[in-house]
PDB file of C-alpha atoms in Angstrom:
ATOM      1  CA  THR A 167       9.332  -5.411   4.653  1.00  0.00           C
ATOM      2  CA  GLU A 168       7.807  -3.506   7.414  1.00  0.00           C
ATOM      3  CA  SER A 169       7.588  -0.314   5.571  1.00  0.00           C
ATOM      4  CA  ILE A 170       5.713  -2.064   2.618  1.00  0.00           C
ATOM      5  CA  LEU A 171       3.293  -3.982   4.883  1.00  0.00           C
ATOM      6  CA  SER A 172       2.530  -0.545   6.829  1.00  0.00           C
ATOM      7  CA  ARG A 173       2.033   1.270   3.559  1.00  0.00           C
ATOM      8  CA  PHE A 174      -0.882  -1.368   2.975  1.00  0.00           C
ATOM      9  CA  GLY A 175      -2.310  -0.775   6.382  1.00  0.00           C
ATOM     10  CA  PHE A 176      -0.924  -3.896   8.022  1.00  0.00           C
ATOM     11  CA  ASP A 177       1.038  -2.769  11.180  1.00  0.00           C
ATOM     12  CA  LYS A 178       0.238  -5.520  13.606  1.00  0.00           C
ATOM     13  CA  TYR A 179       2.107  -8.841  13.344  1.00  0.00           C
ATOM     14  CA  ASP A 180       2.974 -12.076  14.959  1.00  0.00           C
ATOM     15  CA  ILE A 181       6.613 -12.831  14.515  1.00  0.00           C
ATOM     16  CA  MET A 182       7.881 -16.453  14.700  1.00  0.00           C
ATOM     17  CA  LEU A 183      11.503 -17.603  14.597  1.00  0.00           C
ATOM     18  CA  SER A 184      11.690 -20.938  12.795  1.00  0.00           C
ATOM     19  CA  THR A 185      14.572 -23.070  13.816  1.00  0.00           C
ATOM     20  CA  ARG A 186      16.437 -26.025  12.396  1.00  0.00           C
ATOM     21  CA  PRO A 187      14.489 -29.071  11.253  1.00  0.00           C
ATOM     22  CA  GLU A 188      15.589 -32.711  11.651  1.00  0.00           C
ATOM     23  CA  LYS A 189      16.636 -33.026   8.093  1.00  0.00           C
ATOM     24  CA  SER A 190      18.929 -30.289   7.080  1.00  0.00           C
ATOM     25  CA  VAL A 191      22.267 -29.025   5.344  1.00  0.00           C
ATOM     26  CA  GLY A 192      25.144 -27.298   6.831  1.00  0.00           C
ATOM     27  CA  GLY A 193      26.923 -27.839  10.062  1.00  0.00           C
ATOM     28  CA  ASP A 194      26.164 -26.929  13.689  1.00  0.00           C
ATOM     29  CA  ASP A 195      28.446 -23.955  13.666  1.00  0.00           C
ATOM     30  CA  ILE A 196      26.705 -22.263  10.652  1.00  0.00           C
ATOM     31  CA  TRP A 197      23.422 -23.016  11.881  1.00  0.00           C
ATOM     32  CA  ASP A 198      23.946 -21.433  15.457  1.00  0.00           C
ATOM     33  CA  ALA A 199      25.552 -18.430  13.745  1.00  0.00           C
ATOM     34  CA  ALA A 200      22.663 -17.737  11.479  1.00  0.00           C
ATOM     35  CA  THR A 201      20.059 -18.315  14.143  1.00  0.00           C
ATOM     36  CA  ASP A 202      21.891 -15.937  16.422  1.00  0.00           C
ATOM     37  CA  ALA A 203      22.105 -13.388  13.716  1.00  0.00           C
ATOM     38  CA  LEU A 204      18.258 -13.522  13.216  1.00  0.00           C
ATOM     39  CA  VAL A 205      17.681 -13.272  16.946  1.00  0.00           C
ATOM     40  CA  GLY A 206      19.994 -10.381  16.905  1.00  0.00           C
ATOM     41  CA  ALA A 207      17.896  -8.714  14.239  1.00  0.00           C
ATOM     42  CA  LEU A 208      14.675  -9.386  16.132  1.00  0.00           C
ATOM     43  CA  LYS A 209      16.026  -7.862  19.175  1.00  0.00           C
ATOM     44  CA  ALA A 210      17.363  -4.992  17.408  1.00  0.00           C
ATOM     45  CA  LYS A 211      13.932  -4.069  16.016  1.00  0.00           C
ATOM     46  CA  GLY A 212      12.417  -4.590  19.476  1.00  0.00           C
ATOM     47  CA  TRP A 213       9.837  -7.160  18.370  1.00  0.00           C
ATOM     48  CA  ASP A 214       8.542  -9.949  20.616  1.00  0.00           C
ATOM     49  CA  TYR A 215       8.697 -13.297  18.996  1.00  0.00           C
ATOM     50  CA  GLY A 216       7.787 -16.892  19.417  1.00  0.00           C
ATOM     51  CA  ILE A 217       9.871 -20.088  18.507  1.00  0.00           C
ATOM     52  CA  ASP A 218       8.809 -22.516  16.138  1.00  0.00           C
ATOM     53  CA  GLU A 219      11.045 -25.463  16.977  1.00  0.00           C
ATOM     54  CA  GLY A 220      12.162 -27.310  13.619  1.00  0.00           C
ATOM     55  CA  GLY A 221       9.951 -25.203  11.608  1.00  0.00           C
ATOM     56  CA  GLY A 222      12.778 -23.750   9.493  1.00  0.00           C
ATOM     57  CA  ALA A 223      13.806 -24.662   5.979  1.00  0.00           C
ATOM     58  CA  PHE A 224      16.115 -27.414   5.231  1.00  0.00           C
ATOM     59  CA  TYR A 225      18.729 -24.903   4.148  1.00  0.00           C
ATOM     60  CA  GLY A 226      18.522 -22.468   7.128  1.00  0.00           C
ATOM     61  CA  PRO A 227      16.474 -20.729   9.728  1.00  0.00           C
ATOM     62  CA  LYS A 228      13.850 -18.118   9.112  1.00  0.00           C
ATOM     63  CA  ILE A 229      11.780 -15.333  10.435  1.00  0.00           C
ATOM     64  CA  ASP A 230       7.964 -15.470   9.654  1.00  0.00           C
ATOM     65  CA  LEU A 231       5.691 -12.477   9.802  1.00  0.00           C
ATOM     66  CA  LYS A 232       1.982 -13.133  10.266  1.00  0.00           C
ATOM     67  CA  ILE A 233       0.047 -10.261   9.444  1.00  0.00           C
ATOM     68  CA  ARG A 234      -3.216  -9.577  11.420  1.00  0.00           C
ATOM     69  CA  ASP A 235      -6.262  -8.308   9.737  1.00  0.00           C
ATOM     70  CA  ALA A 236      -9.143  -6.018  10.769  1.00  0.00           C
ATOM     71  CA  ILE A 237     -11.009  -8.727  12.578  1.00  0.00           C
ATOM     72  CA  GLY A 238      -8.004 -10.386  14.253  1.00  0.00           C
ATOM     73  CA  ARG A 239      -7.122 -13.179  11.969  1.00  0.00           C
ATOM     74  CA  THR A 240      -3.393 -13.890  11.254  1.00  0.00           C
ATOM     75  CA  TRP A 241      -2.195 -14.784   7.866  1.00  0.00           C
ATOM     76  CA  GLN A 242       1.413 -16.020   6.810  1.00  0.00           C
ATOM     77  CA  CYS A 243       2.899 -13.795   4.300  1.00  0.00           C
ATOM     78  CA  SER A 244       6.267 -12.342   4.854  1.00  0.00           C
ATOM     79  CA  THR A 245       9.370 -14.430   5.531  1.00  0.00           C
ATOM     80  CA  ILE A 246      13.427 -13.967   5.676  1.00  0.00           C
ATOM     81  CA  GLN A 247      15.217 -17.046   5.371  1.00  0.00           C
ATOM     82  CA  CYS A 248      18.954 -17.859   5.588  1.00  0.00           C
ATOM     83  CA  ASP A 249      20.224 -20.279   2.900  1.00  0.00           C
ATOM     84  CA  PHE A 250      23.290 -22.416   3.261  1.00  0.00           C
ATOM     85  CA  ASN A 251      22.442 -24.635   0.193  1.00  0.00           C
ATOM     86  CA  LEU A 252      22.563 -22.495  -2.908  1.00  0.00           C
ATOM     87  CA  PRO A 253      25.998 -20.847  -2.064  1.00  0.00           C
ATOM     88  CA  GLU A 254      27.530 -24.281  -1.912  1.00  0.00           C
ATOM     89  CA  ARG A 255      25.762 -25.737  -4.766  1.00  0.00           C
ATOM     90  CA  PHE A 256      26.744 -22.795  -6.896  1.00  0.00           C
ATOM     91  CA  ASP A 257      30.332 -22.856  -5.302  1.00  0.00           C
ATOM     92  CA  LEU A 258      30.075 -18.955  -4.306  1.00  0.00           C
ATOM     93  CA  GLU A 259      33.061 -17.576  -2.385  1.00  0.00           C
ATOM     94  CA  TYR A 260      34.396 -13.903  -1.481  1.00  0.00           C
ATOM     95  CA  VAL A 261      37.502 -12.718  -0.292  1.00  0.00           C
ATOM     96  CA  SER A 262      37.152 -11.626   3.387  1.00  0.00           C
ATOM     97  CA  ALA A 263      39.071  -8.813   5.287  1.00  0.00           C
ATOM     98  CA  ASP A 264      42.129 -11.321   6.204  1.00  0.00           C
ATOM     99  CA  ALA A 265      42.395 -12.294   2.356  1.00  0.00           C
ATOM    100  CA  THR A 266      40.907 -15.685   2.995  1.00  0.00           C
ATOM    101  CA  ARG A 267      38.238 -17.230   0.980  1.00  0.00           C
ATOM    102  CA  GLU A 268      34.945 -17.487   2.644  1.00  0.00           C
ATOM    103  CA  ARG A 269      31.468 -18.874   1.598  1.00  0.00           C
ATOM    104  CA  PRO A 270      28.597 -16.476   2.020  1.00  0.00           C
ATOM    105  CA  ILE A 271      25.174 -17.044   3.415  1.00  0.00           C
ATOM    106  CA  MET A 272      22.263 -16.298   1.063  1.00  0.00           C
ATOM    107  CA  LEU A 273      19.180 -14.421   2.313  1.00  0.00           C
ATOM    108  CA  HIS A 274      15.711 -15.096   0.762  1.00  0.00           C
ATOM    109  CA  ARG A 275      12.995 -12.303   1.447  1.00  0.00           C
ATOM    110  CA  ALA A 276       9.567 -12.752   0.471  1.00  0.00           C
ATOM    111  CA  ILE A 277       7.453  -9.847   1.374  1.00  0.00           C
ATOM    112  CA  PHE A 278       3.983 -10.666   0.223  1.00  0.00           C
ATOM    113  CA  GLY A 279       4.111 -14.488   0.042  1.00  0.00           C
ATOM    114  CA  SER A 280       1.443 -15.357  -2.600  1.00  0.00           C
ATOM    115  CA  ILE A 281       0.757 -12.324  -4.206  1.00  0.00           C
ATOM    116  CA  GLU A 282      -2.811 -13.281  -5.094  1.00  0.00           C
ATOM    117  CA  ARG A 283      -3.445 -14.397  -1.475  1.00  0.00           C
ATOM    118  CA  PHE A 284      -2.010 -11.141  -0.162  1.00  0.00           C
ATOM    119  CA  PHE A 285      -4.361  -9.005  -2.385  1.00  0.00           C
ATOM    120  CA  GLY A 286      -7.216 -11.339  -1.379  1.00  0.00           C
ATOM    121  CA  ILE A 287      -6.414 -10.458   2.190  1.00  0.00           C
ATOM    122  CA  LEU A 288      -6.117  -6.804   1.583  1.00  0.00           C
ATOM    123  CA  VAL A 289      -9.424  -6.561  -0.200  1.00  0.00           C
ATOM    124  CA  GLU A 290     -11.242  -8.165   2.552  1.00  0.00           C
ATOM    125  CA  ASN A 291      -9.234  -6.343   5.310  1.00  0.00           C
ATOM    126  CA  CYS A 292     -10.474  -2.904   3.985  1.00  0.00           C
ATOM    127  CA  ALA A 293     -13.816  -4.372   2.682  1.00  0.00           C
ATOM    128  CA  GLY A 294     -13.047  -2.674  -0.859  1.00  0.00           C
ATOM    129  CA  ASP A 295     -12.627   0.564   0.703  1.00  0.00           C
ATOM    130  CA  PHE A 296      -9.114   1.351  -0.522  1.00  0.00           C
ATOM    131  CA  PRO A 297      -6.890   4.080   0.596  1.00  0.00           C
ATOM    132  CA  LEU A 298      -6.413   7.116  -1.705  1.00  0.00           C
ATOM    133  CA  TRP A 299      -3.010   5.719  -3.139  1.00  0.00           C
ATOM    134  CA  LEU A 300      -4.279   2.326  -3.877  1.00  0.00           C
ATOM    135  CA  ALA A 301      -7.901   3.054  -5.089  1.00  0.00           C
ATOM    136  CA  PRO A 302      -8.657   1.994  -8.705  1.00  0.00           C
ATOM    137  CA  THR A 303     -10.287   5.431  -9.264  1.00  0.00           C
ATOM    138  CA  GLN A 304      -8.645   8.060  -7.114  1.00  0.00           C
ATOM    139  CA  MET A 305     -10.988  10.915  -8.363  1.00  0.00           C
ATOM    140  CA  ARG A 306     -13.998  11.253 -10.309  1.00  0.00           C
ATOM    141  CA  LEU A 307     -15.091  14.484 -11.888  1.00  0.00           C
ATOM    142  CA  LEU A 308     -18.777  14.964 -11.689  1.00  0.00           C
ATOM    143  CA  PRO A 309     -20.157  17.562 -14.591  1.00  0.00           C
ATOM    144  CA  VAL A 310     -23.252  19.364 -13.586  1.00  0.00           C
ATOM    145  CA  THR A 311     -24.055  20.135 -17.294  1.00  0.00           C
ATOM    146  CA  ASP A 312     -23.067  18.804 -20.726  1.00  0.00           C
ATOM    147  CA  GLY A 313     -21.314  22.297 -21.276  1.00  0.00           C
ATOM    148  CA  VAL A 314     -18.474  21.510 -18.742  1.00  0.00           C
ATOM    149  CA  ARG A 315     -17.662  17.905 -20.020  1.00  0.00           C
ATOM    150  CA  GLU A 316     -14.903  18.952 -22.216  1.00  0.00           C
ATOM    151  CA  TYR A 317     -13.346  20.886 -19.452  1.00  0.00           C
ATOM    152  CA  CYS A 318     -13.600  17.768 -17.292  1.00  0.00           C
ATOM    153  CA  GLU A 319     -11.969  15.671 -20.072  1.00  0.00           C
ATOM    154  CA  GLU A 320      -9.086  18.138 -20.236  1.00  0.00           C
ATOM    155  CA  ILE A 321      -8.504  17.927 -16.447  1.00  0.00           C
ATOM    156  CA  SER A 322      -8.747  13.940 -16.544  1.00  0.00           C
ATOM    157  CA  LYS A 323      -5.969  13.992 -19.143  1.00  0.00           C
ATOM    158  CA  LYS A 324      -3.848  16.135 -17.251  1.00  0.00           C
ATOM    159  CA  ALA A 325      -4.116  14.274 -14.029  1.00  0.00           C
ATOM    160  CA  LYS A 326      -3.264  10.943 -15.828  1.00  0.00           C
ATOM    161  CA  ARG A 327      -0.177  12.477 -17.330  1.00  0.00           C
ATOM    162  CA  LEU A 328       0.789  12.992 -13.594  1.00  0.00           C
ATOM    163  CA  GLY A 329       0.149   9.329 -12.932  1.00  0.00           C
ATOM    164  CA  LEU A 330      -3.377   9.897 -11.220  1.00  0.00           C
ATOM    165  CA  ARG A 331      -6.294   7.551 -11.995  1.00  0.00           C
ATOM    166  CA  VAL A 332      -9.233  10.022 -12.563  1.00  0.00           C
ATOM    167  CA  GLU A 333     -12.453   9.532 -14.577  1.00  0.00           C
ATOM    168  CA  VAL A 334     -15.331  11.670 -15.606  1.00  0.00           C
ATOM    169  CA  ASP A 335     -18.928  10.541 -14.676  1.00  0.00           C
ATOM    170  CA  ARG A 336     -20.386   9.459 -17.997  1.00  0.00           C
ATOM    171  CA  GLY A 337     -23.994   9.155 -16.694  1.00  0.00           C
ATOM    172  CA  SER A 338     -26.970  11.880 -17.088  1.00  0.00           C
ATOM    173  CA  GLU A 339     -28.051  11.809 -13.542  1.00  0.00           C
ATOM    174  CA  ARG A 340     -28.575  14.664 -11.316  1.00  0.00           C
ATOM    175  CA  LEU A 341     -25.500  15.822  -9.051  1.00  0.00           C
ATOM    176  CA  ALA A 342     -26.958  14.038  -5.945  1.00  0.00           C
ATOM    177  CA  LYS A 343     -27.179  10.838  -7.678  1.00  0.00           C
ATOM    178  CA  GLN A 344     -23.694  11.183  -8.993  1.00  0.00           C
ATOM    179  CA  ILE A 345     -22.225  11.760  -5.630  1.00  0.00           C
ATOM    180  CA  ARG A 346     -24.173   8.867  -4.177  1.00  0.00           C
ATOM    181  CA  ASN A 347     -22.813   6.485  -6.841  1.00  0.00           C
ATOM    182  CA  ALA A 348     -19.221   7.526  -6.285  1.00  0.00           C
ATOM    183  CA  GLU A 349     -19.551   7.049  -2.678  1.00  0.00           C
ATOM    184  CA  GLN A 350     -21.235   3.589  -2.965  1.00  0.00           C
ATOM    185  CA  GLN A 351     -18.492   2.735  -5.372  1.00  0.00           C
ATOM    186  CA  ARG A 352     -15.894   3.842  -2.793  1.00  0.00           C
ATOM    187  CA  VAL A 353     -14.259   6.615  -4.823  1.00  0.00           C
ATOM    188  CA  PRO A 354     -12.145   8.638  -2.546  1.00  0.00           C
ATOM    189  CA  ILE A 355     -12.304  12.174  -4.078  1.00  0.00           C
ATOM    190  CA  MET A 356     -15.068  13.668  -5.989  1.00  0.00           C
ATOM    191  CA  ALA A 357     -15.010  16.988  -7.797  1.00  0.00           C
ATOM    192  CA  VAL A 358     -18.150  18.893  -8.749  1.00  0.00           C
ATOM    193  CA  VAL A 359     -17.754  20.758 -12.004  1.00  0.00           C
ATOM    194  CA  GLY A 360     -20.281  23.512 -13.007  1.00  0.00           C
ATOM    195  CA  MET A 361     -19.938  26.666 -15.117  1.00  0.00           C
ATOM    196  CA  LYS A 362     -18.710  28.768 -12.239  1.00  0.00           C
ATOM    197  CA  GLU A 363     -15.723  26.249 -11.819  1.00  0.00           C
ATOM    198  CA  MET A 364     -14.883  26.210 -15.492  1.00  0.00           C
ATOM    199  CA  GLU A 365     -14.865  29.765 -15.923  1.00  0.00           C
ATOM    200  CA  GLY A 366     -12.553  30.050 -12.672  1.00  0.00           C
ATOM    201  CA  GLY A 367     -10.341  27.124 -13.530  1.00  0.00           C
ATOM    202  CA  THR A 368     -11.291  25.529 -10.216  1.00  0.00           C
ATOM    203  CA  LEU A 369     -13.027  22.356  -8.812  1.00  0.00           C
ATOM    204  CA  ALA A 370     -15.304  21.933  -5.828  1.00  0.00           C
ATOM    205  CA  VAL A 371     -13.904  19.023  -3.874  1.00  0.00           C
ATOM    206  CA  ARG A 372     -15.414  16.280  -1.836  1.00  0.00           C
ATOM    207  CA  SER A 373     -13.859  13.521   0.142  1.00  0.00           C
ATOM    208  CA  ARG A 374     -15.990  10.413   0.650  1.00  0.00           C
ATOM    209  CA  LYS A 375     -14.430  10.125   4.227  1.00  0.00           C
ATOM    210  CA  GLU A 376     -14.053  13.849   5.112  1.00  0.00           C
ATOM    211  CA  GLY A 377     -17.061  15.463   3.372  1.00  0.00           C
ATOM    212  CA  ASP A 378     -16.764  19.012   1.514  1.00  0.00           C
ATOM    213  CA  LEU A 379     -13.182  20.237   1.267  1.00  0.00           C
ATOM    214  CA  GLY A 380     -14.004  23.476  -0.430  1.00  0.00           C
ATOM    215  CA  SER A 381     -12.651  25.043  -3.901  1.00  0.00           C
ATOM    216  CA  PHE A 382      -9.211  24.332  -5.302  1.00  0.00           C
ATOM    217  CA  ASP A 383      -7.582  25.618  -8.375  1.00  0.00           C
ATOM    218  CA  VAL A 384      -6.900  22.615 -10.635  1.00  0.00           C
ATOM    219  CA  ASP A 385      -3.153  22.572 -10.321  1.00  0.00           C
ATOM    220  CA  ASP A 386      -3.068  22.877  -6.665  1.00  0.00           C
ATOM    221  CA  LEU A 387      -5.470  20.042  -6.354  1.00  0.00           C
ATOM    222  CA  LEU A 388      -3.613  17.808  -8.478  1.00  0.00           C
ATOM    223  CA  GLY A 389      -0.436  18.698  -7.045  1.00  0.00           C
ATOM    224  CA  GLU A 390      -1.945  17.773  -3.457  1.00  0.00           C
ATOM    225  CA  LEU A 391      -3.494  14.510  -4.867  1.00  0.00           C
ATOM    226  CA  THR A 392      -0.004  13.647  -6.131  1.00  0.00           C
ATOM    227  CA  ARG A 393       1.678  14.311  -2.887  1.00  0.00           C
ATOM    228  CA  CYS A 394      -0.990  12.298  -0.961  1.00  0.00           C
ATOM    229  CA  VAL A 395      -0.531   9.306  -3.332  1.00  0.00           C
ATOM    230  CA  GLU A 396       3.272   9.468  -2.978  1.00  0.00           C
ATOM    231  CA  TYR A 397       3.138   9.453   0.874  1.00  0.00           C
ATOM    232  CA  ALA A 398       0.211   7.038   1.099  1.00  0.00           C
ATOM    233  CA  GLU A 399      -1.944   9.786   2.864  1.00  0.00           C
ATOM    234  CA  GLU A 400      -5.622  10.585   2.849  1.00  0.00           C
ATOM    235  CA  MET A 401      -6.570  14.138   1.486  1.00  0.00           C
ATOM    236  CA  THR A 402      -7.739  16.248   4.218  1.00  0.00           C
ATOM    237  CA  THR A 403      -6.409  19.619   3.196  1.00  0.00           C
ATOM    238  CA  MET A 404      -9.047  22.279   3.071  1.00  0.00           C
ATOM    239  CA  GLY A 405      -9.513  24.548   0.046  1.00  0.00           C
ATOM    240  CA  LYS A 406     -11.481  27.950  -0.120  1.00  0.00           C
ATOM    241  CA  VAL A 407     -14.746  27.855   1.430  1.00  0.00           C
ATOM    242  CA  GLU A 408     -17.231  30.386   0.471  1.00  0.00           C
ATOM    243  CA  GLU A 409     -18.833  32.034   3.420  1.00  0.00           C
ATOM    244  CA  LYS A 410     -22.712  32.008   3.223  1.00  0.00           C
ATOM    245  CA  GLU A 411     -24.467  35.391   3.437  1.00  0.00           C
ATOM    246  CA  GLU A 412     -26.428  35.705   6.674  1.00  0.00           C
ATOM    247  CA  LYS A 413     -30.079  36.324   6.043  1.00  0.00           C
ATOM    248  CA  LYS A 414     -31.481  39.667   7.333  1.00  0.00           C
TER     249      LYS A 414
END
């Protein structure tokens, strides 16, 4: 749960341990054992937590994670619950180490809670400026002339075969306007493509957050993008930067 939430950029939580409500199923011994197990798990993680007295489900205690967004608001999303009810209703048993039959405790884990609400929180939290791995369009190819459009389409198809979300700018605006449009639409990576790039099998790469990253071989760039997406990283790798000749 922690690793998944962190991948989406949520690394601050309020943790609550919700205990036995007035109306519940199961005996005191099993409730105490389950609650102690959850306390032990929280202590093993080193997390500070509060107690929500009586806030547990009727079938068992639970840990609630409330994520904290960019402006400090908390949202109930993830929960881990112990369930004594369903194993009893389904008459589930297992054979223990001493050859006796025991009834298991079922664990429920909800990572996102309501998936629609979670993504609403995510969009608002990052103001639509998604990280590279999550962006609807991860890279946009910006053709300088119509003569390189076919080259751009080939690169786009190659990228899509690798699972990358890449598109070609379809407009007829000048390069500066294409760059501005892509940045306003929060496209993380832009690649300028002119005759020079087509002839050399390269791309001139620009990051919306880092600025110009230099020139990359097509395969090297797609490989780096694939790696960044896999590990949920932003692309900061510098390519080849041409040195400007000094004026005499």
